[in-house]
Each structure stands twice: as C-alpha cells, then as structure tokens.
C-alpha cells in the first residue's frame, strides 16, 4: 500500500548530504578497494566489487578513479592498506546506530567515532549491542515518475526478478532483496528498462525509534559528524523522523 516510508525519508536526506563530491568519491574508492582486495579485481567473479563499482558509477565517479582503486587493491599500484571495522552504539533517545569504517589507523578512527557519540548525547557500545536489530538486505528504489508501470504490474515484475518484498509510496517503489541475489534482481529489472535512484546492499532496521524535534536535531548532528569523518563509509540507524520535522531542520 502507498504511504509513508520510515526508511526512505531519512535516506533522502542522507543522499543530499552525500552530494559532497570529493569526500564521496574518496569513500567510494575505499569501498571498491576493499571489495577488490578481498575478492579480486574481476567484477564477473566478484559480486561485491560489481556492487561497489555500480554504486560509484551511479554517483558519477570517474572511470579513472574506479580503475585506480582496483589496481591499488590488486597490487598494480602502491597504496595504503585499509581495514574494515563496525562500531555500534546508541544515539540520542536510544536510537540504534551502526558505523561502518575503512581505516588505515584504527586507534584514530575509534577515538573519532567515540567523540562523535559523546558530543551528541550518544554512547558507543560493545560489538553486537544493536546489530541484532538490523537485517542485511539489497535495496532498490524506482521513482514513479520514471515509469508508467502501476503497482500491480511492478509487483509481478519484481517477483519474477527474484526480489523478496516491495513497498510502495506515493513517490516511489522500494524493492528489497536477499543480499546474495541483489545483483541478479537489479540486472533483471534493468533489462526490463527500469532505472534506480538508489541501489545498494545495506542494513535495514527491524524496528524504529521515534523522536521529537529536539531529539531528531541531535541525532542528525550525530549522523552529520560521523559522515563528515573521512574514515566512515556508512552510518546505519533506526531513527523514525516526522517529515515535517526533517523539512524544518534541513
């Protein structure tokens, strides 16, 4: 049914923040680097790399930047060695937060992440303290303005493509997939002529924490501070913010 999407309203705001091109390209390059380092530089045999490259292309990252990140990971170019870590904690009002980082200095990054939590009425917790509240999922968004398909037609195509679930709002179709079948579902829908405003494997919360205006403002400051950190790749959380509050604070 069409309605309000708790997930997408906060994602829209994040997309606007990610418009800082230089910082975004650096983070995308690190993501490509790690995928290539762990699974090799061939996109045909490395689904994680294919997803990372698709994400970079969708954000208009230059091909030379993509190729350079892959070559660094495969040893064709000298580069820094990054390690991946995930930090978990609680934001203002008990909002669950997971922070994915790629860093060449764990001590520096851990201190920066802890500082961000402490400064914004949050607290960093132990590994596992909130991760059980999230599910890893493929996430695809199709803007309704880009297709003439109605909800029933779209549902049939999504099922045929192998997706697990679809939610509909007045503005868009939100499609959820098993992480392992994400690329296949995406390719099947692209073959049928659909384009995506968002396509990623991400962490979807099982439940959401609703906050008033003051709490939302503090939480958004925490998100911004974390995302401004060069080592932070992704910030996942379960904030439910009223769209009117988000609009007022944007």
mmCIF file of C-alpha atoms in Angstrom:
data_model
loop_
_atom_site.group_PDB
_atom_site.id
_atom_site.type_symbol
_atom_site.label_atom_id
_atom_site.label_comp_id
_atom_site.label_asym_id
_atom_site.label_seq_id
_atom_site.Cartn_x
_atom_site.Cartn_y
_atom_site.Cartn_z
ATOM 1 C CA UNK A 1 0.000 0.000 0.000
ATOM 2 C CA UNK A 2 1.106 3.547 -0.671
ATOM 3 C CA UNK A 3 2.091 5.542 2.364
ATOM 4 C CA UNK A 4 4.930 6.848 4.480
ATOM 5 C CA UNK A 5 8.288 5.099 4.380
ATOM 6 C CA UNK A 6 10.333 5.449 7.567
ATOM 7 C CA UNK A 7 13.379 4.154 5.728
ATOM 8 C CA UNK A 8 13.239 6.383 2.676
ATOM 9 C CA UNK A 9 12.575 9.721 4.347
ATOM 10 C CA UNK A 10 15.867 9.598 6.196
ATOM 11 C CA UNK A 11 17.649 8.127 3.171
ATOM 12 C CA UNK A 12 16.579 11.106 1.061
ATOM 13 C CA UNK A 13 18.262 13.459 3.485
ATOM 14 C CA UNK A 14 21.384 11.319 3.540
ATOM 15 C CA UNK A 15 21.506 11.440 -0.239
ATOM 16 C CA UNK A 16 21.533 15.218 -0.128
ATOM 17 C CA UNK A 17 24.392 15.165 2.375
ATOM 18 C CA UNK A 18 26.353 12.776 0.171
ATOM 19 C CA UNK A 19 26.378 15.360 -2.615
ATOM 20 C CA UNK A 20 29.799 16.492 -1.359
ATOM 21 C CA UNK A 21 31.550 15.046 -4.383
ATOM 22 C CA UNK A 22 35.173 14.922 -3.307
ATOM 23 C CA UNK A 23 34.517 13.255 0.038
ATOM 24 C CA UNK A 24 32.019 10.863 -1.506
ATOM 25 C CA UNK A 25 34.426 9.765 -4.261
ATOM 26 C CA UNK A 26 37.101 9.032 -1.680
ATOM 27 C CA UNK A 27 34.719 6.845 0.311
ATOM 28 C CA UNK A 28 33.547 5.041 -2.803
ATOM 29 C CA UNK A 29 37.162 4.413 -3.802
ATOM 30 C CA UNK A 30 37.862 2.821 -0.435
ATOM 31 C CA UNK A 31 34.800 0.605 -0.791
ATOM 32 C CA UNK A 32 35.972 -0.530 -4.238
ATOM 33 C CA UNK A 33 39.485 -1.059 -2.849
ATOM 34 C CA UNK A 34 38.258 -3.363 -0.067
ATOM 35 C CA UNK A 35 35.969 -5.355 -2.359
ATOM 36 C CA UNK A 36 38.782 -5.892 -4.873
ATOM 37 C CA UNK A 37 41.299 -6.724 -2.158
ATOM 38 C CA UNK A 38 39.050 -9.365 -0.613
ATOM 39 C CA UNK A 39 37.619 -10.927 -3.757
ATOM 40 C CA UNK A 40 39.892 -9.976 -6.660
ATOM 41 C CA UNK A 41 39.705 -7.334 -9.365
ATOM 42 C CA UNK A 42 37.347 -9.143 -11.760
ATOM 43 C CA UNK A 43 33.763 -7.880 -11.496
ATOM 44 C CA UNK A 44 32.431 -11.004 -13.213
ATOM 45 C CA UNK A 45 33.651 -13.241 -10.398
ATOM 46 C CA UNK A 46 33.445 -10.732 -7.524
ATOM 47 C CA UNK A 47 29.822 -9.650 -6.832
ATOM 48 C CA UNK A 48 30.873 -7.307 -4.013
ATOM 49 C CA UNK A 49 33.175 -5.440 -6.386
ATOM 50 C CA UNK A 50 30.450 -5.251 -9.035
ATOM 51 C CA UNK A 51 28.055 -3.720 -6.489
ATOM 52 C CA UNK A 52 30.690 -1.215 -5.329
ATOM 53 C CA UNK A 53 31.517 -0.189 -8.901
ATOM 54 C CA UNK A 54 27.819 0.158 -9.791
ATOM 55 C CA UNK A 55 27.355 2.383 -6.753
ATOM 56 C CA UNK A 56 30.314 4.521 -7.799
ATOM 57 C CA UNK A 57 29.027 4.853 -11.353
ATOM 58 C CA UNK A 58 25.561 5.824 -10.140
ATOM 59 C CA UNK A 59 27.242 8.680 -8.258
ATOM 60 C CA UNK A 60 29.114 9.762 -11.426
ATOM 61 C CA UNK A 61 32.520 8.742 -10.138
ATOM 62 C CA UNK A 62 35.092 9.000 -12.976
ATOM 63 C CA UNK A 63 36.202 5.704 -14.537
ATOM 64 C CA UNK A 64 39.872 6.535 -13.870
ATOM 65 C CA UNK A 65 39.153 6.778 -10.129
ATOM 66 C CA UNK A 66 37.405 3.403 -10.184
ATOM 67 C CA UNK A 67 40.218 1.716 -12.120
ATOM 68 C CA UNK A 68 42.873 3.246 -9.842
ATOM 69 C CA UNK A 69 41.159 1.892 -6.705
ATOM 70 C CA UNK A 70 41.004 -1.612 -8.205
ATOM 71 C CA UNK A 71 44.665 -1.504 -9.294
ATOM 72 C CA UNK A 72 45.775 -0.399 -5.819
ATOM 73 C CA UNK A 73 43.902 -3.306 -4.263
ATOM 74 C CA UNK A 74 45.328 -5.879 -6.668
ATOM 75 C CA UNK A 75 48.897 -4.644 -6.235
ATOM 76 C CA UNK A 76 49.249 -2.968 -9.616
ATOM 77 C CA UNK A 77 49.704 0.387 -7.848
ATOM 78 C CA UNK A 78 51.168 1.253 -4.454
ATOM 79 C CA UNK A 79 48.521 2.253 -1.935
ATOM 80 C CA UNK A 80 47.513 2.453 1.707
ATOM 81 C CA UNK A 81 46.292 -0.711 3.409
ATOM 82 C CA UNK A 82 42.759 -0.250 4.798
ATOM 83 C CA UNK A 83 40.983 -2.396 7.361
ATOM 84 C CA UNK A 84 37.228 -2.629 7.864
ATOM 85 C CA UNK A 85 35.534 -2.255 11.264
ATOM 86 C CA UNK A 86 31.991 -1.726 12.516
ATOM 87 C CA UNK A 87 31.165 0.256 15.650
ATOM 88 C CA UNK A 88 27.824 0.027 17.441
ATOM 89 C CA UNK A 89 26.108 2.282 19.930
ATOM 90 C CA UNK A 90 23.122 4.431 20.806
ATOM 91 C CA UNK A 91 22.297 7.928 19.700
ATOM 92 C CA UNK A 92 20.017 10.456 21.428
ATOM 93 C CA UNK A 93 16.827 8.876 22.764
ATOM 94 C CA UNK A 94 18.197 5.352 22.397
ATOM 95 C CA UNK A 95 18.365 5.326 18.585
ATOM 96 C CA UNK A 96 20.365 2.281 17.452
ATOM 97 C CA UNK A 97 23.435 3.209 15.396
ATOM 98 C CA UNK A 98 25.954 1.156 13.423
ATOM 99 C CA UNK A 99 29.015 2.805 11.887
ATOM 100 C CA UNK A 100 30.982 1.054 9.124
ATOM 101 C CA UNK A 101 34.522 2.354 8.657
ATOM 102 C CA UNK A 102 37.545 1.713 6.440
ATOM 103 C CA UNK A 103 40.705 2.994 8.050
ATOM 104 C CA UNK A 104 44.476 2.811 7.993
ATOM 105 C CA UNK A 105 44.606 3.816 11.676
ATOM 106 C CA UNK A 106 42.140 2.012 13.944
ATOM 107 C CA UNK A 107 43.069 3.951 17.095
ATOM 108 C CA UNK A 108 42.457 7.320 15.430
ATOM 109 C CA UNK A 109 39.143 6.240 13.953
ATOM 110 C CA UNK A 110 37.870 4.647 17.162
ATOM 111 C CA UNK A 111 38.648 7.837 19.085
ATOM 112 C CA UNK A 112 36.897 9.984 16.467
ATOM 113 C CA UNK A 113 33.776 7.802 16.439
ATOM 114 C CA UNK A 114 33.596 7.753 20.245
ATOM 115 C CA UNK A 115 33.980 11.548 20.332
ATOM 116 C CA UNK A 116 31.094 11.966 17.880
ATOM 117 C CA UNK A 117 28.799 9.831 20.045
ATOM 118 C CA UNK A 118 29.795 11.552 23.276
ATOM 119 C CA UNK A 119 29.403 15.049 21.848
ATOM 120 C CA UNK A 120 25.860 14.354 20.611
ATOM 121 C CA UNK A 121 24.234 12.696 23.652
ATOM 122 C CA UNK A 122 25.027 9.186 22.483
ATOM 123 C CA UNK A 123 27.282 6.426 23.705
ATOM 124 C CA UNK A 124 29.433 3.847 21.952
ATOM 125 C CA UNK A 125 28.625 0.271 22.955
ATOM 126 C CA UNK A 126 30.059 -3.204 22.616
ATOM 127 C CA UNK A 127 30.014 -5.161 19.363
ATOM 128 C CA UNK A 128 26.629 -6.801 18.990
ATOM 129 C CA UNK A 129 24.710 -4.351 21.164
ATOM 130 C CA UNK A 130 22.478 -3.175 18.293
ATOM 131 C CA UNK A 131 23.410 -5.247 15.217
ATOM 132 C CA UNK A 132 20.701 -7.789 16.067
ATOM 133 C CA UNK A 133 18.148 -5.042 15.337
ATOM 134 C CA UNK A 134 19.212 -4.807 11.672
ATOM 135 C CA UNK A 135 18.986 -7.128 8.675
ATOM 136 C CA UNK A 136 21.398 -7.006 5.751
ATOM 137 C CA UNK A 137 19.365 -6.512 2.596
ATOM 138 C CA UNK A 138 19.551 -5.404 -1.006
ATOM 139 C CA UNK A 139 17.633 -2.162 -1.515
ATOM 140 C CA UNK A 140 16.468 -0.748 -4.863
ATOM 141 C CA UNK A 141 14.353 2.361 -5.414
ATOM 142 C CA UNK A 142 12.463 3.213 -8.604
ATOM 143 C CA UNK A 143 10.979 6.700 -8.916
ATOM 144 C CA UNK A 144 7.344 6.506 -10.030
ATOM 145 C CA UNK A 145 7.915 9.440 -12.391
ATOM 146 C CA UNK A 146 10.357 7.330 -14.410
ATOM 147 C CA UNK A 147 7.884 4.531 -15.228
ATOM 148 C CA UNK A 148 4.320 4.074 -16.407
ATOM 149 C CA UNK A 149 4.006 0.761 -14.539
ATOM 150 C CA UNK A 150 1.299 0.607 -11.871
ATOM 151 C CA UNK A 151 1.692 -1.120 -8.507
ATOM 152 C CA UNK A 152 0.284 -4.476 -9.646
ATOM 153 C CA UNK A 153 2.440 -4.611 -12.781
ATOM 154 C CA UNK A 154 5.527 -3.619 -10.837
ATOM 155 C CA UNK A 155 4.865 -6.250 -8.170
ATOM 156 C CA UNK A 156 4.683 -9.004 -10.786
ATOM 157 C CA UNK A 157 7.964 -7.922 -12.377
ATOM 158 C CA UNK A 158 9.680 -7.626 -9.001
ATOM 159 C CA UNK A 159 8.570 -11.135 -8.004
ATOM 160 C CA UNK A 160 9.674 -12.546 -11.349
ATOM 161 C CA UNK A 161 13.072 -10.871 -10.921
ATOM 162 C CA UNK A 162 13.537 -12.708 -7.615
ATOM 163 C CA UNK A 163 13.057 -9.929 -5.054
ATOM 164 C CA UNK A 164 11.751 -10.665 -1.567
ATOM 165 C CA UNK A 165 9.481 -7.687 -0.930
ATOM 166 C CA UNK A 166 8.225 -4.409 -2.375
ATOM 167 C CA UNK A 167 6.842 -1.372 -0.585
ATOM 168 C CA UNK A 168 5.046 1.445 -2.366
ATOM 169 C CA UNK A 169 4.822 5.137 -1.517
ATOM 170 C CA UNK A 170 3.266 7.969 -3.484
ATOM 171 C CA UNK A 171 6.682 8.815 -4.952
ATOM 172 C CA UNK A 172 8.454 5.501 -5.440
ATOM 173 C CA UNK A 173 8.695 1.720 -5.420
ATOM 174 C CA UNK A 174 11.068 0.310 -2.789
ATOM 175 C CA UNK A 175 12.350 -3.192 -3.513
ATOM 176 C CA UNK A 176 14.109 -5.446 -1.008
ATOM 177 C CA UNK A 177 16.223 -8.456 -1.983
ATOM 178 C CA UNK A 178 18.338 -11.162 -0.451
ATOM 179 C CA UNK A 179 21.911 -9.741 -0.434
ATOM 180 C CA UNK A 180 23.185 -12.686 -2.462
ATOM 181 C CA UNK A 181 20.589 -12.165 -5.220
ATOM 182 C CA UNK A 182 20.830 -8.354 -5.278
ATOM 183 C CA UNK A 183 22.886 -8.143 -8.481
ATOM 184 C CA UNK A 184 20.648 -10.626 -10.316
ATOM 185 C CA UNK A 185 17.465 -8.773 -9.341
ATOM 186 C CA UNK A 186 18.993 -5.427 -10.289
ATOM 187 C CA UNK A 187 20.136 -6.713 -13.671
ATOM 188 C CA UNK A 188 16.738 -8.311 -14.397
ATOM 189 C CA UNK A 189 14.892 -5.061 -13.678
ATOM 190 C CA UNK A 190 17.430 -3.021 -15.651
ATOM 191 C CA UNK A 191 16.888 -5.403 -18.570
ATOM 192 C CA UNK A 192 13.174 -4.554 -18.356
ATOM 193 C CA UNK A 193 14.033 -0.858 -18.684
ATOM 194 C CA UNK A 194 13.902 0.322 -15.087
ATOM 195 C CA UNK A 195 16.360 2.861 -13.632
ATOM 196 C CA UNK A 196 17.128 3.247 -9.932
ATOM 197 C CA UNK A 197 17.520 6.316 -7.758
ATOM 198 C CA UNK A 198 19.101 4.085 -5.090
ATOM 199 C CA UNK A 199 20.736 0.672 -5.457
ATOM 200 C CA UNK A 200 22.781 -0.768 -2.602
ATOM 201 C CA UNK A 201 23.232 -3.581 -0.132
ATOM 202 C CA UNK A 202 22.545 -2.020 3.236
ATOM 203 C CA UNK A 203 21.342 -2.644 6.803
ATOM 204 C CA UNK A 204 17.572 -2.285 7.285
ATOM 205 C CA UNK A 205 16.255 -1.870 10.862
ATOM 206 C CA UNK A 206 13.575 -4.261 12.104
ATOM 207 C CA UNK A 207 12.046 -1.588 14.349
ATOM 208 C CA UNK A 208 12.292 2.196 14.528
ATOM 209 C CA UNK A 209 12.749 4.705 17.346
ATOM 210 C CA UNK A 210 10.610 7.829 17.090
ATOM 211 C CA UNK A 211 11.945 11.127 18.419
ATOM 212 C CA UNK A 212 10.582 14.632 18.779
ATOM 213 C CA UNK A 213 12.143 17.678 17.143
ATOM 214 C CA UNK A 214 14.893 18.184 19.732
ATOM 215 C CA UNK A 215 15.924 14.525 19.605
ATOM 216 C CA UNK A 216 15.858 14.461 15.804
ATOM 217 C CA UNK A 217 18.043 17.561 15.648
ATOM 218 C CA UNK A 218 20.628 15.961 17.961
ATOM 219 C CA UNK A 219 20.527 12.706 16.013
ATOM 220 C CA UNK A 220 21.031 14.463 12.686
ATOM 221 C CA UNK A 221 24.046 16.280 14.135
ATOM 222 C CA UNK A 222 25.491 12.911 15.180
ATOM 223 C CA UNK A 223 24.906 11.476 11.699
ATOM 224 C CA UNK A 224 26.484 14.532 10.046
ATOM 225 C CA UNK A 225 29.520 14.441 12.324
ATOM 226 C CA UNK A 226 30.080 10.746 11.639
ATOM 227 C CA UNK A 227 29.569 11.074 7.876
ATOM 228 C CA UNK A 228 31.986 14.019 7.738
ATOM 229 C CA UNK A 229 34.714 11.696 9.022
ATOM 230 C CA UNK A 230 36.839 10.512 6.091
ATOM 231 C CA UNK A 231 37.112 7.003 7.553
ATOM 232 C CA UNK A 232 33.358 6.461 7.907
ATOM 233 C CA UNK A 233 31.769 4.646 4.968
ATOM 234 C CA UNK A 234 28.195 4.179 6.178
ATOM 235 C CA UNK A 235 26.011 5.138 9.126
ATOM 236 C CA UNK A 236 23.030 2.857 9.747
ATOM 237 C CA UNK A 237 20.353 3.745 12.309
ATOM 238 C CA UNK A 238 16.701 3.214 13.196
ATOM 239 C CA UNK A 239 15.554 6.800 13.638
ATOM 240 C CA UNK A 240 11.930 7.482 12.690
ATOM 241 C CA UNK A 241 11.628 11.198 11.988
ATOM 242 C CA UNK A 242 8.470 13.014 11.016
ATOM 243 C CA UNK A 243 8.843 14.500 7.539
ATOM 244 C CA UNK A 244 7.716 17.921 8.761
ATOM 245 C CA UNK A 245 10.497 17.916 11.357
ATOM 246 C CA UNK A 246 13.072 16.840 8.770
ATOM 247 C CA UNK A 247 11.920 19.571 6.416
ATOM 248 C CA UNK A 248 12.144 22.189 9.181
ATOM 249 C CA UNK A 249 15.669 21.102 10.155
ATOM 250 C CA UNK A 250 17.043 20.702 6.623
#
